[in-house]
Short mmCIF file of C-alpha atoms and ligand atoms in Angstrom, two decimals:
data_model
loop_
_atom_site.label_atom_id
_atom_site.label_comp_id
_atom_site.label_asym_id
_atom_site.label_seq_id
_atom_site.Cartn_x
_atom_site.Cartn_y
_atom_site.Cartn_z
CA MET A 594 45.86 -65.55 68.70
CA SER A 595 43.11 -63.69 66.92
CA ASN A 596 43.24 -62.98 63.26
CA LYS A 597 42.05 -59.57 62.60
CA ILE A 598 39.79 -58.73 59.67
CA LEU A 599 38.69 -55.52 58.11
CA ILE A 600 35.77 -55.73 55.55
CA LEU A 601 35.16 -52.29 53.55
CA PRO A 602 32.19 -53.46 51.42
CA GLY A 603 31.85 -50.03 49.65
CA ASP A 604 29.58 -49.20 47.18
CA GLY A 605 26.66 -51.10 44.99
CA ILE A 606 27.16 -54.58 45.17
CA GLY A 607 30.28 -54.61 47.18
CA GLN A 608 27.75 -54.37 50.10
CA GLU A 609 25.78 -57.47 48.66
CA VAL A 610 28.62 -59.90 48.10
CA MET A 611 30.54 -58.84 51.53
CA ALA A 612 27.57 -59.74 53.60
CA GLU A 613 28.12 -63.31 52.11
CA VAL A 614 32.11 -63.13 52.66
CA ASN A 615 30.94 -62.42 56.26
CA ARG A 616 28.87 -65.68 56.64
CA VAL A 617 31.67 -67.64 55.13
CA ILE A 618 34.07 -66.37 57.62
CA LYS A 619 31.80 -66.85 60.57
CA TRP A 620 31.48 -70.74 59.30
CA PHE A 621 35.40 -70.80 59.49
CA ASN A 622 34.97 -69.23 62.97
CA GLU A 623 32.67 -71.84 64.29
CA ASN A 624 33.77 -75.03 62.34
CA ASN A 625 37.48 -74.64 61.65
CA SER A 626 38.83 -72.40 64.59
CA LEU A 627 39.86 -69.32 62.19
CA ALA A 628 39.55 -67.10 65.38
CA ALA A 629 38.75 -64.15 63.21
CA GLU A 630 37.80 -60.56 64.64
CA VAL A 631 35.65 -58.99 62.22
CA GLU A 632 35.41 -55.26 61.90
CA PHE A 633 33.75 -53.14 59.20
CA ASP A 634 34.07 -49.66 57.72
CA TYR A 635 33.26 -47.38 54.88
CA VAL A 636 35.18 -47.05 51.72
CA GLY A 637 34.31 -45.09 48.22
CA GLY A 638 31.04 -43.12 47.82
CA THR A 639 29.62 -44.80 50.97
CA SER A 640 32.40 -42.89 52.93
CA TYR A 641 32.20 -39.96 51.24
CA ASP A 642 28.42 -39.27 51.82
CA ILE A 643 29.27 -40.08 55.36
CA ASN A 644 32.86 -38.71 55.94
CA GLY A 645 33.43 -36.31 53.11
CA THR A 646 36.26 -38.43 52.28
CA ALA A 647 36.52 -41.51 50.15
CA ILE A 648 38.06 -43.07 53.13
CA SER A 649 38.28 -41.92 56.67
CA GLU A 650 41.29 -41.98 59.05
CA ASP A 651 40.00 -44.14 61.25
CA ALA A 652 39.34 -46.62 58.49
CA MET A 653 43.03 -46.19 57.48
CA LYS A 654 44.04 -47.06 61.07
CA LEU A 655 41.79 -49.88 61.31
CA ALA A 656 43.28 -51.08 57.65
CA LYS A 657 46.99 -50.73 58.82
CA SER A 658 46.56 -52.80 62.30
CA SER A 659 44.25 -55.78 60.18
CA ASP A 660 45.84 -58.72 59.20
CA ALA A 661 43.60 -58.60 55.99
CA VAL A 662 41.51 -56.07 54.48
CA LEU A 663 38.64 -57.44 52.45
CA PHE A 664 37.46 -55.19 49.92
CA GLY A 665 33.90 -55.05 47.88
CA ALA A 666 33.81 -52.60 45.30
CA VAL A 667 33.50 -48.72 45.12
CA GLY A 668 32.07 -46.07 42.68
CA GLY A 669 28.69 -45.72 40.68
CA PRO A 670 26.98 -42.70 39.11
CA LYS A 671 25.85 -40.96 42.09
CA TRP A 672 29.15 -40.07 42.64
CA ASP A 673 30.20 -39.18 39.04
CA ASN A 674 30.60 -35.26 39.85
CA VAL A 675 32.43 -35.37 43.10
CA GLU A 676 35.78 -33.78 43.27
CA TYR A 677 38.30 -35.84 42.01
CA GLU A 678 40.28 -36.11 44.78
CA ASN A 679 37.33 -37.63 46.85
CA ARG A 680 36.01 -39.68 44.22
CA PRO A 681 35.06 -43.16 45.21
CA GLU A 682 38.56 -44.71 43.58
CA ALA A 683 40.81 -42.44 45.72
CA GLY A 684 39.82 -44.69 48.62
CA LEU A 685 41.07 -47.88 47.06
CA LEU A 686 44.06 -45.92 45.85
CA ARG A 687 45.08 -44.73 49.06
CA LEU A 688 45.17 -48.05 50.68
CA ARG A 689 47.19 -49.54 47.91
CA LYS A 690 49.49 -46.41 48.83
CA ASP A 691 49.34 -46.59 52.40
CA LEU A 692 49.81 -50.33 52.99
CA GLU A 693 52.52 -50.71 50.43
CA LEU A 694 50.60 -53.24 48.18
CA PHE A 695 53.17 -53.43 45.40
CA ALA A 696 52.30 -57.16 44.29
CA ASN A 697 48.94 -57.74 42.48
CA LEU A 698 47.79 -61.23 42.17
CA ARG A 699 45.31 -62.17 39.95
CA PRO A 700 44.64 -66.07 39.22
CA ALA A 701 42.68 -67.50 36.35
CA ILE A 702 41.17 -70.79 37.06
CA CYS A 703 38.86 -72.63 35.19
CA PHE A 704 36.23 -74.69 37.17
CA PRO A 705 35.44 -77.69 34.94
CA SER A 706 31.73 -76.60 35.58
CA LEU A 707 32.34 -73.64 33.97
CA VAL A 708 34.03 -74.51 30.78
CA ASP A 709 31.45 -73.55 28.21
CA ALA A 710 31.35 -69.88 29.88
CA SER A 711 34.60 -69.28 28.09
CA ALA A 712 35.05 -67.64 24.50
CA LEU A 713 37.60 -70.01 23.87
CA LYS A 714 37.43 -73.74 22.95
CA ARG A 715 37.06 -76.33 25.83
CA GLU A 716 40.18 -78.15 25.05
CA ILE A 717 42.27 -74.83 25.31
CA ILE A 718 40.72 -73.62 28.63
CA GLU A 719 40.09 -76.91 30.45
CA GLY A 720 41.98 -77.20 33.58
CA LEU A 721 43.60 -73.89 33.43
CA ASP A 722 45.21 -72.39 36.50
CA ILE A 723 47.48 -69.83 35.96
CA VAL A 724 48.60 -66.60 38.15
CA ILE A 725 49.65 -63.09 37.17
CA VAL A 726 51.85 -61.13 39.53
CA ARG A 727 51.44 -57.40 38.41
CA GLU A 728 53.69 -54.96 39.75
CA LEU A 729 51.07 -52.12 41.36
CA THR A 730 53.00 -49.02 42.67
CA GLY A 731 55.47 -48.02 40.12
CA GLY A 732 56.03 -47.51 36.50
CA ILE A 733 54.37 -45.93 33.89
CA TYR A 734 51.23 -45.02 36.02
CA PHE A 735 53.50 -42.85 38.43
CA GLY A 736 56.74 -42.00 36.87
CA GLU A 737 57.83 -38.37 36.43
CA PRO A 738 57.63 -36.19 34.53
CA ARG A 739 54.05 -36.30 33.30
CA GLY A 740 51.62 -34.24 32.19
CA ILE A 741 49.79 -32.36 29.54
CA GLU A 742 51.76 -29.34 27.90
CA ASP A 743 50.61 -26.70 25.82
CA LEU A 744 52.92 -26.10 22.82
CA GLY A 745 51.00 -23.45 21.49
CA SER A 746 49.50 -23.13 18.10
CA GLY A 747 46.76 -25.56 19.00
CA ASN A 748 49.60 -28.13 19.61
CA ARG A 749 49.64 -30.18 23.14
CA ARG A 750 51.92 -32.83 24.15
CA GLY A 751 51.24 -35.68 26.68
CA VAL A 752 53.85 -36.97 28.76
CA ASN A 753 53.98 -40.21 30.98
CA THR A 754 57.02 -41.85 32.23
CA GLN A 755 58.10 -45.61 32.53
CA VAL A 756 60.44 -45.98 35.32
CA TYR A 757 61.93 -48.90 37.19
CA GLU A 758 64.79 -49.21 39.71
CA THR A 759 66.00 -52.50 40.87
CA TRP A 760 64.50 -52.97 44.04
CA GLU A 761 61.04 -52.71 42.35
CA ILE A 762 61.94 -55.35 40.04
CA VAL A 763 63.56 -57.55 42.47
CA ARG A 764 60.85 -57.28 45.18
CA ILE A 765 58.03 -58.39 42.76
CA ALA A 766 60.30 -60.77 40.91
CA GLU A 767 60.56 -62.23 44.49
CA VAL A 768 57.13 -62.59 44.73
CA ALA A 769 56.58 -64.60 41.63
CA PHE A 770 59.36 -67.15 42.11
CA GLU A 771 58.08 -67.68 45.98
CA LEU A 772 54.83 -68.34 44.41
CA ALA A 773 55.93 -70.51 41.78
CA LYS A 774 57.78 -72.52 43.82
CA LYS A 775 54.52 -73.70 45.67
CA ARG A 776 52.83 -74.14 42.32
CA ASN A 777 54.38 -75.61 39.29
CA ASN A 778 57.89 -74.00 39.29
CA LYS A 779 57.75 -71.70 36.40
CA VAL A 780 57.82 -68.12 35.92
CA THR A 781 57.36 -66.22 32.71
CA SER A 782 58.74 -62.62 32.93
CA SER A 783 56.95 -60.26 30.32
CA GLU A 784 58.31 -57.00 29.25
CA LYS A 785 59.24 -55.17 26.15
CA ARG A 786 63.05 -55.15 26.24
CA ASN A 787 63.33 -54.91 22.28
CA VAL A 788 62.07 -51.28 22.09
CA MET A 789 62.23 -50.00 26.03
CA GLU A 790 65.33 -49.38 28.24
CA SER A 791 63.00 -50.18 31.18
CA GLY A 792 62.23 -53.42 29.70
CA LEU A 793 65.91 -54.23 29.10
CA LEU A 794 66.52 -53.55 32.83
CA TRP A 795 63.66 -55.75 34.10
CA ASN A 796 64.92 -58.69 31.90
CA GLU A 797 68.68 -58.52 33.11
CA GLU A 798 67.30 -57.74 36.95
CA VAL A 799 64.79 -61.05 36.97
CA THR A 800 67.53 -62.84 34.99
CA LYS A 801 70.11 -62.11 37.73
CA LEU A 802 67.90 -62.70 40.76
CA HIS A 803 66.60 -66.27 39.29
CA LYS A 804 70.49 -67.03 38.93
CA GLU A 805 71.58 -66.02 42.51
CA LYS A 806 68.23 -67.32 44.39
CA TYR A 807 65.90 -69.21 42.43
CA SER A 808 67.55 -71.20 39.80
CA GLU A 809 65.43 -74.49 40.74
CA VAL A 810 62.61 -72.38 39.43
CA GLU A 811 62.17 -72.58 35.47
CA LEU A 812 62.16 -68.97 34.32
CA GLU A 813 61.29 -67.73 30.90
CA HIS A 814 61.13 -64.62 29.21
CA MET A 815 58.22 -63.34 26.92
CA LEU A 816 57.62 -60.06 25.28
CA ALA A 817 54.55 -58.53 26.34
CA ASP A 818 52.86 -58.33 23.06
CA ASN A 819 53.44 -62.37 22.28
CA CYS A 820 52.51 -62.93 25.93
CA GLY A 821 49.05 -61.29 25.14
CA MET A 822 48.64 -63.56 21.85
CA GLN A 823 50.19 -66.80 23.79
CA LEU A 824 47.62 -66.14 26.83
CA VAL A 825 44.77 -66.38 23.87
CA ARG A 826 46.25 -69.26 21.81
CA CYS A 827 47.96 -71.84 24.54
CA PRO A 828 47.17 -70.18 28.12
CA LYS A 829 48.01 -73.65 29.82
CA GLN A 830 51.73 -73.22 28.76
CA PHE A 831 51.84 -70.87 31.88
CA ASP A 832 52.15 -70.72 35.19
CA VAL A 833 53.11 -67.65 37.08
CA ILE A 834 53.47 -64.63 34.92
CA VAL A 835 55.31 -61.81 36.38
CA THR A 836 55.23 -58.15 34.59
CA ASP A 837 55.22 -54.21 35.35
CA ASN A 838 52.22 -52.28 35.87
CA LEU A 839 51.18 -51.26 32.36
CA PHE A 840 51.30 -54.74 31.12
CA GLY A 841 50.06 -56.53 34.00
CA ASP A 842 47.20 -54.16 33.91
CA MET A 843 46.34 -55.56 29.98
CA LEU A 844 47.40 -58.97 30.79
CA SER A 845 45.30 -59.64 33.60
CA ASP A 846 42.41 -58.56 31.80
CA VAL A 847 43.25 -60.86 29.04
CA ALA A 848 43.43 -63.78 31.23
CA ALA A 849 40.22 -62.97 33.12
CA MET A 850 38.29 -63.04 30.14
CA LEU A 851 39.75 -66.52 29.52
CA THR A 852 37.40 -68.06 32.29
CA GLY A 853 34.49 -66.16 31.28
CA SER A 854 32.87 -64.55 33.97
CA LEU A 855 33.66 -61.02 36.09
CA GLY A 856 31.53 -62.38 39.16
CA MET A 857 34.20 -65.51 39.37
CA LEU A 858 37.39 -63.56 39.48
CA PRO A 859 39.42 -63.20 42.85
CA SER A 860 42.50 -60.66 43.40
CA ALA A 861 45.00 -59.69 45.91
CA SER A 862 47.16 -57.07 46.54
CA LEU A 863 50.13 -57.53 48.74
CA GLY A 864 52.73 -55.69 50.71
CA LYS A 865 55.55 -57.15 52.41
CA SER A 866 55.71 -60.80 53.50
CA ASN A 867 57.14 -62.45 56.90
CA ASN A 868 58.23 -65.68 55.51
CA GLY A 869 55.70 -66.17 52.96
CA ILE A 870 52.76 -64.58 55.37
CA PHE A 871 51.41 -60.96 54.07
CA LYS A 872 49.77 -59.16 57.06
CA ASN A 873 49.97 -55.94 54.52
CA ALA A 874 47.18 -57.30 52.38
CA LEU A 875 43.93 -56.19 50.69
CA TYR A 876 41.95 -58.97 48.88
CA GLU A 877 39.02 -57.78 46.44
CA PRO A 878 36.83 -59.03 43.40
CA VAL A 879 37.98 -58.12 40.14
CA HIS A 880 34.42 -56.46 39.24
CA GLY A 881 33.25 -53.35 40.18
CA SER A 882 29.93 -52.16 42.02
CA ALA A 883 27.87 -53.28 39.16
CA PRO A 884 24.91 -50.18 39.37
CA ASP A 885 23.01 -52.02 36.93
CA ILE A 886 21.82 -54.87 39.10
CA GLU A 887 22.48 -53.28 42.55
CA GLY A 888 19.70 -54.05 44.87
CA LYS A 889 18.27 -56.79 42.94
CA GLY A 890 19.87 -59.49 45.01
CA ILE A 891 21.23 -61.32 42.09
CA ALA A 892 25.12 -60.35 42.07
CA ASN A 893 27.84 -63.12 42.10
CA PRO A 894 29.40 -63.47 45.48
CA LEU A 895 31.55 -66.21 44.27
CA ALA A 896 34.31 -63.57 43.52
CA SER A 897 34.70 -62.15 46.71
CA ILE A 898 34.43 -65.50 48.52
CA LEU A 899 37.35 -66.93 46.45
CA SER A 900 39.27 -63.47 47.52
CA PHE A 901 38.47 -64.54 50.99
CA ALA A 902 39.96 -68.04 50.15
CA MET A 903 43.07 -66.04 48.83
CA ALA A 904 43.26 -64.42 52.32
CA LEU A 905 43.17 -67.54 54.00
CA ARG A 906 46.19 -68.87 52.07
CA TYR A 907 48.55 -65.65 51.90
CA SER A 908 47.56 -63.72 54.85
CA PHE A 909 46.88 -66.57 57.61
CA SER A 910 48.71 -69.23 56.08
CA ARG A 911 45.89 -71.76 56.18
CA GLU A 912 46.13 -73.74 52.79
CA SER A 913 43.92 -76.25 53.74
CA ASP A 914 41.01 -74.19 54.54
CA ALA A 915 41.60 -72.16 50.97
CA LEU A 916 41.47 -75.35 49.46
CA LEU A 917 38.06 -76.53 51.39
CA LEU A 918 36.74 -73.38 50.40
CA GLU A 919 37.63 -73.65 46.76
CA LYS A 920 36.36 -77.54 46.74
CA ALA A 921 33.04 -76.15 48.15
CA ILE A 922 32.39 -73.76 45.20
CA SER A 923 33.44 -76.11 42.97
CA ASN A 924 31.22 -78.57 44.37
CA VAL A 925 28.37 -76.05 44.18
CA LEU A 926 29.18 -75.34 40.42
CA GLU A 927 29.35 -78.97 39.88
CA SER A 928 25.62 -79.30 41.14
CA GLY A 929 24.47 -76.94 38.63
CA LEU A 930 23.45 -73.69 40.43
CA ARG A 931 24.26 -70.52 39.27
CA THR A 932 23.95 -67.08 39.59
CA LYS A 933 22.38 -65.12 36.55
CA ASP A 934 25.98 -63.73 35.02
CA ILE A 935 27.16 -67.59 34.92
CA SER A 936 23.78 -69.14 34.06
CA THR A 937 23.95 -71.45 31.05
CA LYS A 938 21.04 -73.38 29.38
CA GLY A 939 19.49 -76.07 31.92
CA SER A 940 21.04 -74.34 35.12
CA SER A 941 19.09 -73.62 37.99
CA ILE A 942 19.47 -69.61 38.70
CA VAL A 943 19.97 -68.43 41.95
CA SER A 944 20.00 -65.22 44.19
CA THR A 945 23.29 -63.98 45.81
CA VAL A 946 21.85 -65.09 49.44
CA GLU A 947 21.05 -68.50 47.93
CA MET A 948 24.37 -69.01 46.44
CA SER A 949 26.50 -68.67 49.61
CA ASP A 950 23.69 -70.90 51.44
CA ALA A 951 24.97 -73.69 49.17
CA VAL A 952 28.65 -72.72 49.64
CA ILE A 953 28.05 -73.03 53.30
CA SER A 954 26.10 -76.34 52.68
CA ALA A 955 28.81 -77.77 50.51
CA LEU A 956 31.12 -76.87 53.61
CA ASN A 957 29.08 -78.63 55.93
CA ASN A 958 29.09 -81.66 53.64
CA LEU A 959 32.89 -81.45 53.11
CA THR A 960 33.71 -81.80 56.64
P1 NAD B 785 31.10 -53.68 36.72
O1 NAD B 785 32.49 -54.71 37.10
O2 NAD B 785 31.10 -53.20 37.99
O3 NAD B 785 30.54 -54.14 36.02
C1 NAD B 785 30.58 -54.81 34.87
C2 NAD B 785 29.11 -55.86 34.00
O4 NAD B 785 29.42 -56.88 34.94
C3 NAD B 785 27.80 -55.23 34.74
O5 NAD B 785 26.86 -55.70 33.80
C4 NAD B 785 27.60 -55.92 35.98
O6 NAD B 785 26.24 -56.22 36.09
C5 NAD B 785 28.44 -57.04 35.70
N1 NAD B 785 28.91 -58.01 36.87
C6 NAD B 785 29.71 -57.28 37.81
N2 NAD B 785 29.99 -57.99 38.98
C7 NAD B 785 28.97 -58.93 38.98
C8 NAD B 785 28.77 -59.98 39.89
N3 NAD B 785 29.69 -60.18 40.96
N4 NAD B 785 27.54 -60.73 39.56
C9 NAD B 785 26.87 -60.41 38.45
N5 NAD B 785 27.36 -59.57 37.48
C10 NAD B 785 28.31 -58.77 37.59
O7 NAD B 785 32.11 -52.49 35.96
P2 NAD B 785 31.47 -51.29 35.39
O8 NAD B 785 29.96 -51.21 34.84
O9 NAD B 785 32.47 -51.05 34.04
O10 NAD B 785 31.74 -50.21 36.42
C11 NAD B 785 30.76 -49.84 37.64
C12 NAD B 785 31.28 -49.15 38.57
O11 NAD B 785 32.04 -50.00 39.41
C13 NAD B 785 31.93 -47.64 38.19
O12 NAD B 785 31.90 -46.77 38.99
C14 NAD B 785 33.30 -48.12 38.24
O13 NAD B 785 34.13 -46.95 38.55
C15 NAD B 785 33.38 -48.78 39.45
N6 NAD B 785 34.45 -50.11 39.41
C16 NAD B 785 35.06 -49.90 40.59
C17 NAD B 785 36.13 -51.12 40.95
C18 NAD B 785 36.83 -51.64 42.21
O14 NAD B 785 36.16 -50.88 42.94
N7 NAD B 785 37.77 -52.02 42.38
C19 NAD B 785 36.42 -51.83 39.54
C20 NAD B 785 35.92 -51.84 38.37
C21 NAD B 785 34.90 -50.68 38.49
#
């Protein structure tokens, strides 16, 4: 049975890094019988230039029939003045909505050889391996009523509504508990129950689910402001953090910077699972299209390659392949090779293509 992968490189360095991901997929096809069938399509500004829209219906159809979508990045100054509904980000939002990708997973892992890239002290960051599970399709970014109201006399009111229902909290908490069971068995649930009713509901529903179905997993509750502070003070106390859309947006950016480089951070956005296998799933680097380095051949492809490792783990149930790829990347970093964004004194600076050449040789050496 083949695994269907859709690659949407998008704009800017998205195209450069996703070409390298395709080479890594080919390696797994040729050497580890992945049997992946890869198709490409357009998204973002590139799609707008060709189709007049940030994602075409054909591309959406392909995305829905794929086992995993690998997404590069979208956006850039060229499309700054495109009409709002066709702006590059609209392609990503449509994918999230139509594929019902409600769970955003962002690992923050500190590779031993990149400890010094973090702004935090070595002892705080060394060995870090945590995941933030953010609810992605509900909460204050979507709640009604919303808008800006003119109250007259130069006074206006801006309104957004934080709203969650039981089923939304339960399904994201289930993803977090299931994930923790395969890791270090601990979930930290984060909200603001002290000042928000939606936070109180979140807390109660997570506690109830834990008692009914996941009592073997350690659960702690932490107010979101404290969670931000603890992430910087002592991040290794966490295993899996589960939180809502707004707090997740902020806490995952805090966690991202613990490891020091945008070019190293993968992410997954997942929909419904079938026995822990996610077939509605989109994998993407956390970084954007980086117009400042576009076309220079110096973009770091590792965040995108690590996102593919997440696809191996969550969509294709190939944990050993995911570990193999992560080990190959770790070995390359250990050997001192660096793209410019993660370079330190004395390291050898390589191009985008040379970095993935090195990953592929490391894969060959490990097998
Ligand atoms: P960015 O992530 O594109 O770049 C921020 C900085 O990090 C830049 O200096 C860039 O050169 C560097 N950088 C990012 N990725 C890198 C990599 N792989 N290798 C080496 N250096 C890397 O963020 P930005 O500059 O704020 O945004 C640029 C465009 O990307 C905007 O149009 C923005 O809307 C878009 N964007 C898209 C996404 C997405 O597609 N999911 C996410 C963030 C930003």
